[in-house]
Amino acid sequence: MRIAFAADDENECVRAVVDHLRSEHEVVTADAKTWTSMSRAVAEQVVHGDCDFGVLMCWTGTGTAIAANKIPGARAATVADAWTATNARRWNDANIVALSLKRLAPDVAVECVRAFLAVAEPDPDELGNINDIEP
Ligand SMILES: O=C(CO)[C@H](O)[C@H](O)COP(=O)(O)O
């Protein structure tokens, strides 16, 4: 798949995620200077259909998700474990996964990304009425 990626810092966790993504996907890295602008760039690539999914990393994983979710059509979920990542896709139709680059062990961050991207389609019976809520 084609994955939009951005991180606002560099460390072992970020490198592990990038290495994993590059081993299995085409990675489009957002060229942006701040965590807000990179979040917008990744969200727009996903919403416009240039990329299948987005992966965002910031210190906490929350600011970048909040910023991405300001772009209509972006559904960014902050996750810290594979179960939540899987179900963010399955139950919430998330199209961007956001991770803390400070608090996740590199192998856990990779597990989260792998789990998120492994769910091809959300479960229609589990989506509830999430898409009924308009901004
Ligand atoms: O976690 C974050 C946002 O939720 C940022 O990564 C953290 O706040 C650092 O940002 P900056 O480098 O702009 O100070």
PDB file of C-alpha atoms and ligand atoms in Angstrom:
ATOM      1  CA  MET A   1       0.000   0.000   0.000  1.00  0.00           C
ATOM      2  CA  ARG A   2       0.927   3.641  -0.215  1.00  0.00           C
ATOM      3  CA  ILE A   3       1.396   5.123   3.255  1.00  0.00           C
ATOM      4  CA  ALA A   4       1.727   8.800   4.165  1.00  0.00           C
ATOM      5  CA  PHE A   5       4.181   9.193   7.054  1.00  0.00           C
ATOM      6  CA  ALA A   6       5.442  12.015   9.218  1.00  0.00           C
ATOM      7  CA  ALA A   7       7.176  12.389  12.567  1.00  0.00           C
ATOM      8  CA  ASP A   8       8.209  15.574  14.338  1.00  0.00           C
ATOM      9  CA  ASP A   9      11.302  14.037  15.929  1.00  0.00           C
ATOM     10  CA  GLU A  10      13.749  11.243  15.269  1.00  0.00           C
ATOM     11  CA  ASN A  11      14.683   8.325  17.490  1.00  0.00           C
ATOM     12  CA  GLU A  12      14.922   4.542  17.561  1.00  0.00           C
ATOM     13  CA  CYS A  13      11.130   4.193  17.635  1.00  0.00           C
ATOM     14  CA  VAL A  14      10.657   6.371  14.556  1.00  0.00           C
ATOM     15  CA  ARG A  15      13.399   4.525  12.707  1.00  0.00           C
ATOM     16  CA  ALA A  16      11.819   1.153  13.548  1.00  0.00           C
ATOM     17  CA  VAL A  17       8.442   2.265  12.206  1.00  0.00           C
ATOM     18  CA  VAL A  18       9.943   3.756   9.043  1.00  0.00           C
ATOM     19  CA  ASP A  19      12.045   0.633   8.424  1.00  0.00           C
ATOM     20  CA  HIS A  20       8.977  -1.563   8.864  1.00  0.00           C
ATOM     21  CA  LEU A  21       6.828   0.585   6.593  1.00  0.00           C
ATOM     22  CA  ARG A  22       9.497   0.681   3.894  1.00  0.00           C
ATOM     23  CA  SER A  23       9.894  -3.094   4.041  1.00  0.00           C
ATOM     24  CA  GLU A  24       6.220  -3.652   3.174  1.00  0.00           C
ATOM     25  CA  HIS A  25       4.838  -0.469   1.619  1.00  0.00           C
ATOM     26  CA  GLU A  26       5.530   2.551  -0.480  1.00  0.00           C
ATOM     27  CA  VAL A  27       6.160   5.381   1.982  1.00  0.00           C
ATOM     28  CA  VAL A  28       5.408   9.008   1.174  1.00  0.00           C
ATOM     29  CA  THR A  29       7.074  11.226   3.752  1.00  0.00           C
ATOM     30  CA  ALA A  30       5.390  14.522   4.456  1.00  0.00           C
ATOM     31  CA  ASP A  31       7.791  17.408   4.114  1.00  0.00           C
ATOM     32  CA  ALA A  32       6.546  19.735   6.832  1.00  0.00           C
ATOM     33  CA  LYS A  33       8.246  21.636   9.601  1.00  0.00           C
ATOM     34  CA  THR A  34       5.896  21.400  12.575  1.00  0.00           C
ATOM     35  CA  TRP A  35       3.719  18.653  14.009  1.00  0.00           C
ATOM     36  CA  THR A  36       0.636  20.598  13.017  1.00  0.00           C
ATOM     37  CA  SER A  37       1.713  21.133   9.413  1.00  0.00           C
ATOM     38  CA  MET A  38       2.911  17.543   9.031  1.00  0.00           C
ATOM     39  CA  SER A  39      -0.426  16.310  10.397  1.00  0.00           C
ATOM     40  CA  ARG A  40      -2.286  18.392   7.861  1.00  0.00           C
ATOM     41  CA  ALA A  41      -0.041  17.111   5.053  1.00  0.00           C
ATOM     42  CA  VAL A  42      -0.568  13.456   5.961  1.00  0.00           C
ATOM     43  CA  ALA A  43      -4.321  13.912   6.460  1.00  0.00           C
ATOM     44  CA  GLU A  44      -4.674  15.628   3.084  1.00  0.00           C
ATOM     45  CA  GLN A  45      -2.722  12.887   1.311  1.00  0.00           C
ATOM     46  CA  VAL A  46      -5.078  10.291   2.774  1.00  0.00           C
ATOM     47  CA  VAL A  47      -8.318  12.249   2.310  1.00  0.00           C
ATOM     48  CA  HIS A  48      -7.422  13.190  -1.285  1.00  0.00           C
ATOM     49  CA  GLY A  49      -6.691   9.547  -2.098  1.00  0.00           C
ATOM     50  CA  ASP A  50      -2.991  10.007  -2.784  1.00  0.00           C
ATOM     51  CA  CYS A  51      -2.236   7.507  -0.012  1.00  0.00           C
ATOM     52  CA  ASP A  52      -4.188   4.570   1.382  1.00  0.00           C
ATOM     53  CA  PHE A  53      -3.454   5.300   5.052  1.00  0.00           C
ATOM     54  CA  GLY A  54      -1.441   7.657   7.219  1.00  0.00           C
ATOM     55  CA  VAL A  55       0.983   7.100  10.080  1.00  0.00           C
ATOM     56  CA  LEU A  56       1.807  10.038  12.337  1.00  0.00           C
ATOM     57  CA  MET A  57       4.283  10.185  15.203  1.00  0.00           C
ATOM     58  CA  CYS A  58       4.772  12.978  17.688  1.00  0.00           C
ATOM     59  CA  TRP A  59       5.956  13.024  21.294  1.00  0.00           C
ATOM     60  CA  THR A  60       2.544  12.053  22.667  1.00  0.00           C
ATOM     61  CA  GLY A  61       0.621  10.888  19.587  1.00  0.00           C
ATOM     62  CA  THR A  62      -2.296  13.074  20.661  1.00  0.00           C
ATOM     63  CA  GLY A  63      -1.539  16.507  19.190  1.00  0.00           C
ATOM     64  CA  THR A  64      -0.896  15.068  15.785  1.00  0.00           C
ATOM     65  CA  ALA A  65      -4.171  13.103  15.859  1.00  0.00           C
ATOM     66  CA  ILE A  66      -6.139  16.166  16.943  1.00  0.00           C
ATOM     67  CA  ALA A  67      -4.511  18.235  14.192  1.00  0.00           C
ATOM     68  CA  ALA A  68      -5.141  15.583  11.515  1.00  0.00           C
ATOM     69  CA  ASN A  69      -8.770  15.268  12.575  1.00  0.00           C
ATOM     70  CA  LYS A  70      -9.352  18.906  11.695  1.00  0.00           C
ATOM     71  CA  ILE A  71      -9.165  17.875   8.031  1.00  0.00           C
ATOM     72  CA  PRO A  72     -12.641  16.681   6.958  1.00  0.00           C
ATOM     73  CA  GLY A  73     -12.505  12.987   6.105  1.00  0.00           C
ATOM     74  CA  ALA A  74      -9.501  12.292   8.324  1.00  0.00           C
ATOM     75  CA  ARG A  75     -10.134   9.772  11.111  1.00  0.00           C
ATOM     76  CA  ALA A  76      -6.943   9.655  13.131  1.00  0.00           C
ATOM     77  CA  ALA A  77      -6.702   7.379  16.184  1.00  0.00           C
ATOM     78  CA  THR A  78      -4.006   7.519  18.827  1.00  0.00           C
ATOM     79  CA  VAL A  79      -3.060   4.003  19.849  1.00  0.00           C
ATOM     80  CA  ALA A  80      -0.560   2.391  22.191  1.00  0.00           C
ATOM     81  CA  ASP A  81      -1.265  -1.312  21.655  1.00  0.00           C
ATOM     82  CA  ALA A  82      -2.041  -3.633  18.758  1.00  0.00           C
ATOM     83  CA  TRP A  83      -5.569  -4.484  19.934  1.00  0.00           C
ATOM     84  CA  THR A  84      -6.579  -0.831  19.926  1.00  0.00           C
ATOM     85  CA  ALA A  85      -4.901  -0.352  16.552  1.00  0.00           C
ATOM     86  CA  THR A  86      -6.792  -3.281  15.021  1.00  0.00           C
ATOM     87  CA  ASN A  87     -10.096  -2.087  16.368  1.00  0.00           C
ATOM     88  CA  ALA A  88      -9.523   1.524  15.392  1.00  0.00           C
ATOM     89  CA  ARG A  89      -9.724   0.165  11.845  1.00  0.00           C
ATOM     90  CA  ARG A  90     -12.351  -2.496  12.437  1.00  0.00           C
ATOM     91  CA  TRP A  91     -14.777  -0.543  14.610  1.00  0.00           C
ATOM     92  CA  ASN A  92     -13.978   3.097  13.848  1.00  0.00           C
ATOM     93  CA  ASP A  93     -12.811   3.030  10.224  1.00  0.00           C
ATOM     94  CA  ALA A  94      -9.729   5.053  11.220  1.00  0.00           C
ATOM     95  CA  ASN A  95      -7.583   5.986   8.241  1.00  0.00           C
ATOM     96  CA  ILE A  96      -4.621   7.423  10.166  1.00  0.00           C
ATOM     97  CA  VAL A  97      -2.810   5.914  13.127  1.00  0.00           C
ATOM     98  CA  ALA A  98      -1.020   8.218  15.551  1.00  0.00           C
ATOM     99  CA  LEU A  99       1.719   7.005  17.885  1.00  0.00           C
ATOM    100  CA  SER A 100       3.816   8.409  20.693  1.00  0.00           C
ATOM    101  CA  LEU A 101       7.441   8.339  19.651  1.00  0.00           C
ATOM    102  CA  LYS A 102       8.494   8.953  23.277  1.00  0.00           C
ATOM    103  CA  ARG A 103       6.436   6.392  25.187  1.00  0.00           C
ATOM    104  CA  LEU A 104       6.215   3.362  22.906  1.00  0.00           C
ATOM    105  CA  ALA A 105       8.929   0.743  22.697  1.00  0.00           C
ATOM    106  CA  PRO A 106      10.000   0.391  19.051  1.00  0.00           C
ATOM    107  CA  ASP A 107       8.639  -3.150  18.753  1.00  0.00           C
ATOM    108  CA  VAL A 108       5.273  -2.081  20.179  1.00  0.00           C
ATOM    109  CA  ALA A 109       5.068   0.849  17.768  1.00  0.00           C
ATOM    110  CA  VAL A 110       5.762  -1.509  14.862  1.00  0.00           C
ATOM    111  CA  GLU A 111       3.145  -3.974  16.169  1.00  0.00           C
ATOM    112  CA  CYS A 112       0.598  -1.144  16.290  1.00  0.00           C
ATOM    113  CA  VAL A 113       1.302  -0.105  12.716  1.00  0.00           C
ATOM    114  CA  ARG A 114       1.280  -3.687  11.470  1.00  0.00           C
ATOM    115  CA  ALA A 115      -2.042  -4.405  13.228  1.00  0.00           C
ATOM    116  CA  PHE A 116      -3.619  -1.199  11.958  1.00  0.00           C
ATOM    117  CA  LEU A 117      -2.637  -1.804   8.332  1.00  0.00           C
ATOM    118  CA  ALA A 118      -3.607  -5.493   8.439  1.00  0.00           C
ATOM    119  CA  VAL A 119      -7.353  -4.736   8.605  1.00  0.00           C
ATOM    120  CA  ALA A 120      -8.427  -4.328   4.997  1.00  0.00           C
ATOM    121  CA  GLU A 121     -11.991  -3.238   5.684  1.00  0.00           C
ATOM    122  CA  PRO A 122     -13.904  -2.101   8.748  1.00  0.00           C
ATOM    123  CA  ASP A 123     -16.620  -4.377  10.081  1.00  0.00           C
ATOM    124  CA  PRO A 124     -19.919  -2.860   8.839  1.00  0.00           C
ATOM    125  CA  ASP A 125     -21.810  -4.342  11.792  1.00  0.00           C
ATOM    126  CA  GLU A 126     -19.499  -2.674  14.279  1.00  0.00           C
ATOM    127  CA  LEU A 127     -19.264   0.823  12.851  1.00  0.00           C
ATOM    128  CA  GLY A 128     -22.359   2.057  14.642  1.00  0.00           C
ATOM    129  CA  ASN A 129     -23.392   5.544  13.687  1.00  0.00           C
ATOM    130  CA  ILE A 130     -19.982   7.166  13.775  1.00  0.00           C
ATOM    131  CA  ASN A 131     -20.321   8.503  10.235  1.00  0.00           C
ATOM    132  CA  ASP A 132     -23.653  10.143  11.099  1.00  0.00           C
ATOM    133  CA  ILE A 133     -21.868  12.831  13.094  1.00  0.00           C
ATOM    134  CA  GLU A 134     -21.125  15.826  10.919  1.00  0.00           C
ATOM    135  CA  PRO A 135     -18.470  18.405  11.861  1.00  0.00           C
TER     136      PRO A 135
HETATM  137  O1  LIG B   1       3.527  15.567  21.277  1.00  0.00           O
HETATM  138  C1  LIG B   1       3.472  16.570  20.616  1.00  0.00           C
HETATM  139  C2  LIG B   1       2.162  17.183  20.284  1.00  0.00           C
HETATM  140  O2  LIG B   1       1.112  16.508  20.904  1.00  0.00           O
HETATM  141  C3  LIG B   1       4.705  17.234  20.124  1.00  0.00           C
HETATM  142  O3  LIG B   1       5.543  16.286  19.544  1.00  0.00           O
HETATM  143  C4  LIG B   1       5.414  17.882  21.309  1.00  0.00           C
HETATM  144  O4  LIG B   1       4.524  18.795  21.914  1.00  0.00           O
HETATM  145  C5  LIG B   1       6.690  18.606  20.854  1.00  0.00           C
HETATM  146  O5  LIG B   1       6.352  19.614  19.957  1.00  0.00           O
HETATM  147  P1  LIG B   1       7.349  20.851  19.671  1.00  0.00           P
HETATM  148  O6  LIG B   1       8.597  20.248  19.113  1.00  0.00           O
HETATM  149  O7  LIG B   1       6.577  21.692  18.688  1.00  0.00           O
HETATM  150  O8  LIG B   1       7.574  21.518  20.991  1.00  0.00           O
END
